XYZ file of C-alpha atoms in Angstrom:
287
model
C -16.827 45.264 -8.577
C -13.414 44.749 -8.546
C -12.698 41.719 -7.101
C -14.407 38.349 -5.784
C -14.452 35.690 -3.256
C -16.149 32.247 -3.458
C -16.187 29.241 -1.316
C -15.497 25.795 -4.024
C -17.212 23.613 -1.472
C -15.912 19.677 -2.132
C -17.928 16.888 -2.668
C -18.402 12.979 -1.448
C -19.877 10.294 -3.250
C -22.642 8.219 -1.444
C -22.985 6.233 -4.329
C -20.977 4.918 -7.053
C -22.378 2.759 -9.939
C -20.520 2.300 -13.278
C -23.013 0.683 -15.871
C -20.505 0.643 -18.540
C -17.956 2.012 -20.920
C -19.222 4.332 -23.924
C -17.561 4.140 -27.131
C -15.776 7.476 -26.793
C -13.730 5.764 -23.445
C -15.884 7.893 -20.931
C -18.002 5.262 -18.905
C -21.584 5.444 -17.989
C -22.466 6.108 -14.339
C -25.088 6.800 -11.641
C -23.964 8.648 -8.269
C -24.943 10.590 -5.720
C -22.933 13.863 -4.937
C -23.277 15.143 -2.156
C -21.221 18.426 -1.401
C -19.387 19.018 2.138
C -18.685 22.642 3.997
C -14.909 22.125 3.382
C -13.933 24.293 0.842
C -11.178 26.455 -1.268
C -11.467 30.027 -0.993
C -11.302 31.368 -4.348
C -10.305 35.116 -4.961
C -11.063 36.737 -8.456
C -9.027 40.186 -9.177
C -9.802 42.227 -12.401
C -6.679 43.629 -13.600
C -5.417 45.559 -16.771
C -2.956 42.999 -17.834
C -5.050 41.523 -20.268
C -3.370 37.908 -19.244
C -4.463 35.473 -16.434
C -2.560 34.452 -13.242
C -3.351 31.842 -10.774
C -1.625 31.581 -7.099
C -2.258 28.718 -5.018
C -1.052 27.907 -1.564
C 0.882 24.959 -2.458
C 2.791 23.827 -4.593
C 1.485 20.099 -5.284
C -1.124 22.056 -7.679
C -0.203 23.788 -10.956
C 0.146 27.804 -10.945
C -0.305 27.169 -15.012
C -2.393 26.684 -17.716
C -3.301 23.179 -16.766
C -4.538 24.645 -13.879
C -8.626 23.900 -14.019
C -9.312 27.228 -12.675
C -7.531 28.952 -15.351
C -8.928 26.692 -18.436
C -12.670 28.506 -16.425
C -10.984 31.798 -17.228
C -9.537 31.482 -20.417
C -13.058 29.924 -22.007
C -15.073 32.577 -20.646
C -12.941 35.844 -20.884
C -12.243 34.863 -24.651
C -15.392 33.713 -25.544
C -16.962 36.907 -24.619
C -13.722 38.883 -25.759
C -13.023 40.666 -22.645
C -9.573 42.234 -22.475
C -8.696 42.913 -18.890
C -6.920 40.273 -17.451
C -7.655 38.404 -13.983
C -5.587 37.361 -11.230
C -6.959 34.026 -9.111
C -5.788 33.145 -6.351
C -6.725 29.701 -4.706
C -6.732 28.942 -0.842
C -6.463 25.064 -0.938
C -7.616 22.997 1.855
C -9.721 20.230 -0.616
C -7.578 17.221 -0.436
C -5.366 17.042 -3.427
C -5.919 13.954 -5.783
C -8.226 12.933 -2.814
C -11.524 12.077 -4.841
C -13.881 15.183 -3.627
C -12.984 16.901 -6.906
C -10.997 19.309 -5.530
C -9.483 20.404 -9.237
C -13.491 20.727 -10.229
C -15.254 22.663 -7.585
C -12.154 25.187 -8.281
C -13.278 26.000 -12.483
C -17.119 25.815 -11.033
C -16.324 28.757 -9.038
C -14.069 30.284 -11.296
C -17.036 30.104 -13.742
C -18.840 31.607 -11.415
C -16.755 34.242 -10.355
C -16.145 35.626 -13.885
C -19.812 35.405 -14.658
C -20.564 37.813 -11.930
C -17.355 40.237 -11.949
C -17.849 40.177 -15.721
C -21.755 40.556 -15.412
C -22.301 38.054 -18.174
C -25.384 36.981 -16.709
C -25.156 33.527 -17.758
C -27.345 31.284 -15.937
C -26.852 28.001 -14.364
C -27.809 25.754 -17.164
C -25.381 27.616 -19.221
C -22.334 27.627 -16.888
C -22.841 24.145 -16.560
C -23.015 23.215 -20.381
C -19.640 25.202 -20.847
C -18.559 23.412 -17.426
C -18.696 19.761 -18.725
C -16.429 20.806 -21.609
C -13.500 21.281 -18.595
C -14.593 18.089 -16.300
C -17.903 15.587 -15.723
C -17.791 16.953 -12.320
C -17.656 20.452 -12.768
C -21.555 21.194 -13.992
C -22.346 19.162 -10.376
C -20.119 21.448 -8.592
C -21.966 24.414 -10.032
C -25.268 23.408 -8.289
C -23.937 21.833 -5.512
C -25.763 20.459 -2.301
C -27.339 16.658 -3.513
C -27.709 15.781 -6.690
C -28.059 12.036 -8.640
C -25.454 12.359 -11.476
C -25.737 10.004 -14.373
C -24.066 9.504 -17.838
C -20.366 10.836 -17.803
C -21.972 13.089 -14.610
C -23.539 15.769 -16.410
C -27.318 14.959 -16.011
C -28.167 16.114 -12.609
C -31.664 15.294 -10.839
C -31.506 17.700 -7.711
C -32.178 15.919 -4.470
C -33.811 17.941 -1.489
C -33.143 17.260 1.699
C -32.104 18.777 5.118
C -30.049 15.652 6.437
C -28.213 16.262 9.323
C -24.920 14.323 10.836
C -21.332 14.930 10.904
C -18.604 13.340 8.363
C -14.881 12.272 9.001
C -13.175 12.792 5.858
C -9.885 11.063 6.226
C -7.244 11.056 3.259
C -3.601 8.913 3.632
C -0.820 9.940 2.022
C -1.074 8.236 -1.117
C -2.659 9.496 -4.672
C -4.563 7.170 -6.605
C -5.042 7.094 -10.271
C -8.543 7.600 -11.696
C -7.537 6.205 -15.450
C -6.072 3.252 -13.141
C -8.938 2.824 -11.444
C -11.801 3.403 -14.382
C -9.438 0.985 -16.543
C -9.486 -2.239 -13.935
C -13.177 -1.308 -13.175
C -14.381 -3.335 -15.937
C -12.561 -6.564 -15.706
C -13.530 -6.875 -12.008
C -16.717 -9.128 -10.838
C -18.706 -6.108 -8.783
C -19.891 -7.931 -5.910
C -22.289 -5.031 -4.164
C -23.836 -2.611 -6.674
C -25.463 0.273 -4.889
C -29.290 1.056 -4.171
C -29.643 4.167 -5.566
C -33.052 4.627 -5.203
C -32.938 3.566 -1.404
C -30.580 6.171 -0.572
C -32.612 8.866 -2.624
C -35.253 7.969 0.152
C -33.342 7.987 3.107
C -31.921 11.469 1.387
C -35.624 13.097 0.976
C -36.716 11.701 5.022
C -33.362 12.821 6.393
C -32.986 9.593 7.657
C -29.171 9.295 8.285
C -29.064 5.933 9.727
C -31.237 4.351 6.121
C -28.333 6.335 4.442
C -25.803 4.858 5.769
C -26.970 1.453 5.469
C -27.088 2.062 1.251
C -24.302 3.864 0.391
C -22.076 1.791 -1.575
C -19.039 2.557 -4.091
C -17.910 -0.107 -6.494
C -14.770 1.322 -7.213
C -13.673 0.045 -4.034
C -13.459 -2.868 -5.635
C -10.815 -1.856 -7.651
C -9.308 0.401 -5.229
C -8.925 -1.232 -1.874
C -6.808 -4.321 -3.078
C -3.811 -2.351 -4.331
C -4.687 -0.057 -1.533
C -5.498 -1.694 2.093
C -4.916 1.215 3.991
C -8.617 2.464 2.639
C -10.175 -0.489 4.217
C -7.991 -0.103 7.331
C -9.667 3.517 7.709
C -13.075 2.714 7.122
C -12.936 -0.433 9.897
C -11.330 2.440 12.243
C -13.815 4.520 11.504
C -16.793 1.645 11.907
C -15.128 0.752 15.459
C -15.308 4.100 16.499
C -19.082 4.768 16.325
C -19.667 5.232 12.308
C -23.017 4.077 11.267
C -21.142 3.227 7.811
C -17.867 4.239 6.484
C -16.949 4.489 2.508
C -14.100 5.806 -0.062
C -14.942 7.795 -2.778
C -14.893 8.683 -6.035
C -11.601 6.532 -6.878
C -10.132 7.195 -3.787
C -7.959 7.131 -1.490
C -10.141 9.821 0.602
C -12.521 7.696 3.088
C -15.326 9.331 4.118
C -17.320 7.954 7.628
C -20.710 8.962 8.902
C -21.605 9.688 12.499
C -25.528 10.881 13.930
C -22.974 12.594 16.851
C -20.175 14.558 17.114
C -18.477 13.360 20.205
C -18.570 9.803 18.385
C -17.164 11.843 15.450
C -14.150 13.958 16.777
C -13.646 10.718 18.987
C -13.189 8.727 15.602
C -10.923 11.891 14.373
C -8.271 11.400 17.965
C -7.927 7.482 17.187
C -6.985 8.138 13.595
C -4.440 10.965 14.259
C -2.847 8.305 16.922
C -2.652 5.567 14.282
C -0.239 7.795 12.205
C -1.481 6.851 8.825
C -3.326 9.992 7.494
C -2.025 13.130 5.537
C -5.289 15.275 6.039
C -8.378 14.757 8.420
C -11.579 17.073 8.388
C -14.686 17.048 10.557
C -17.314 17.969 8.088
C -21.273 18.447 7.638
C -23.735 18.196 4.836
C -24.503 21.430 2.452
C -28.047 20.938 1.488
């Protein structure tokens, strides 16, 4: 094998709990990640370069080492002391700086990519332990589907389910700082924490409608004061047939749940009239 191609499928947030800050500046959480068929298309060549390139198909991202995708590359190919070099090339359509770890899900796929090309056979576990070393929300985006992710978002408790819907994922055009956002987090009074275990259940009965009554994201807190146009997309969203409507990770991407589609690409027309959006996605759950 010569070459390979992966989807990096993003990921939403249903729930967002931070319990606290840890000594070493990470803080504590408890989430559930749930990933979403819009995806990068990664490409993995094996080359005789011995060095690693990355092309991406814009340039808001960094073709460099900084790049995520090639820090996956670099820890694997010298770890194992392979000399051929690789060429990546990355197909962006994740929203940039968007909060569906767009940066992660591309190194979870580059990890896997090399793993296979490379036939390391590595298994999960172990992708994921080298994973957290590049981002909390890499080892997540090796598993994918549902997950509850606690302590910096490395501990991952699978969650089955077969939930059905469709999801508006709406980003404007503004980027939002996570160290901002984690910083203010703690001085803020949280006023809604979320149910975690309430949305576990409505996860494991497919119940859409109990889902969307639970899911709850405190940075919003934080987020939506400096930022109104994230609570001008969710009401948007609400008034056009959402059963609930919430931002997440740190933002700005809102993310809006619908039990139909017409409701859905309905909600999709009113917010491309309303001018305020840089990207907008219909999207369904990967379970």
């Amino acid at each position: 094998m010569k070459s390979i191609k992966l989807k990096a499928y993003g990921k939403i947030n249903l729930g967002l709990d931070v319990l606290g800050k840890r000594d070493d500046g990470y803080h504590d959480l408890d989430m559930i990640m749930q990933s979403v068929d819009l995806f990068d298309e990664i490409t993995i060549t094996k080359n005789n370069s011995g060095e690693i390139t990355v092309k991406t198909s814009t340039e808001k991202i960094p073709n460099d080492e900084s790049n995520l995708a090639y820090k996956a590359a670099k820890l694997l190919l010298e770890e194992f002391d392979i000399k051929k070099g690789v060429e990546i090339e990355i197909e962006k359509n994740i929203p940039i700086s968007g909060g569906m770890a767009g940066g992660s899900t591309d190194c979870a796929a580059v990890l896997k990519g090399i793993n296979k090309l490379f036939k390391l056979k590595l298994p999960e576990e172990k992708l994921m332990a080298r994973g957290v070393r590049l981002g909390a929300d890499v080892p997540f985006c090796i598993i994918g589907n549902t997950a509850r992710a606690e302590g910096i978002g490395e501990i991952l408790t699978p969650i089955k389910n077969r939930m059905k819907g469709y999801i508006v994922l709406a980003k404007p055009p503004i980027s939002v700082s996570t160290g901002f956002v984690y910083g203010r987090i703690d001085k803020v009074k949280v006023k809604h924490k979320p149910d975690t275990g309430a949305m576990i259940v409505a996860l494991e009965n497919n119940d859409l409608q109990a889902l969307a009554d639970s899911i709850c994201n405190v940075l919003e807190e934080v987020t939506i004061p400096d930022y109104p146009v994230v609570q001008e997309i969710k009401d948007m969203m609400k008034e056009d047939g959402a059963l609930n409507a919430m931002m997440t990770g740190s933002g700005p991407t809102v993310f809006g749940l619908f039990d139909d589609k017409e409701k859905a690409i309905a909600a999709i027309d009113h917010l491309t009239e309303a001018d305020i959006l840089e990207q907008l996605y219909l999207a369904k759950f990967v379970n």
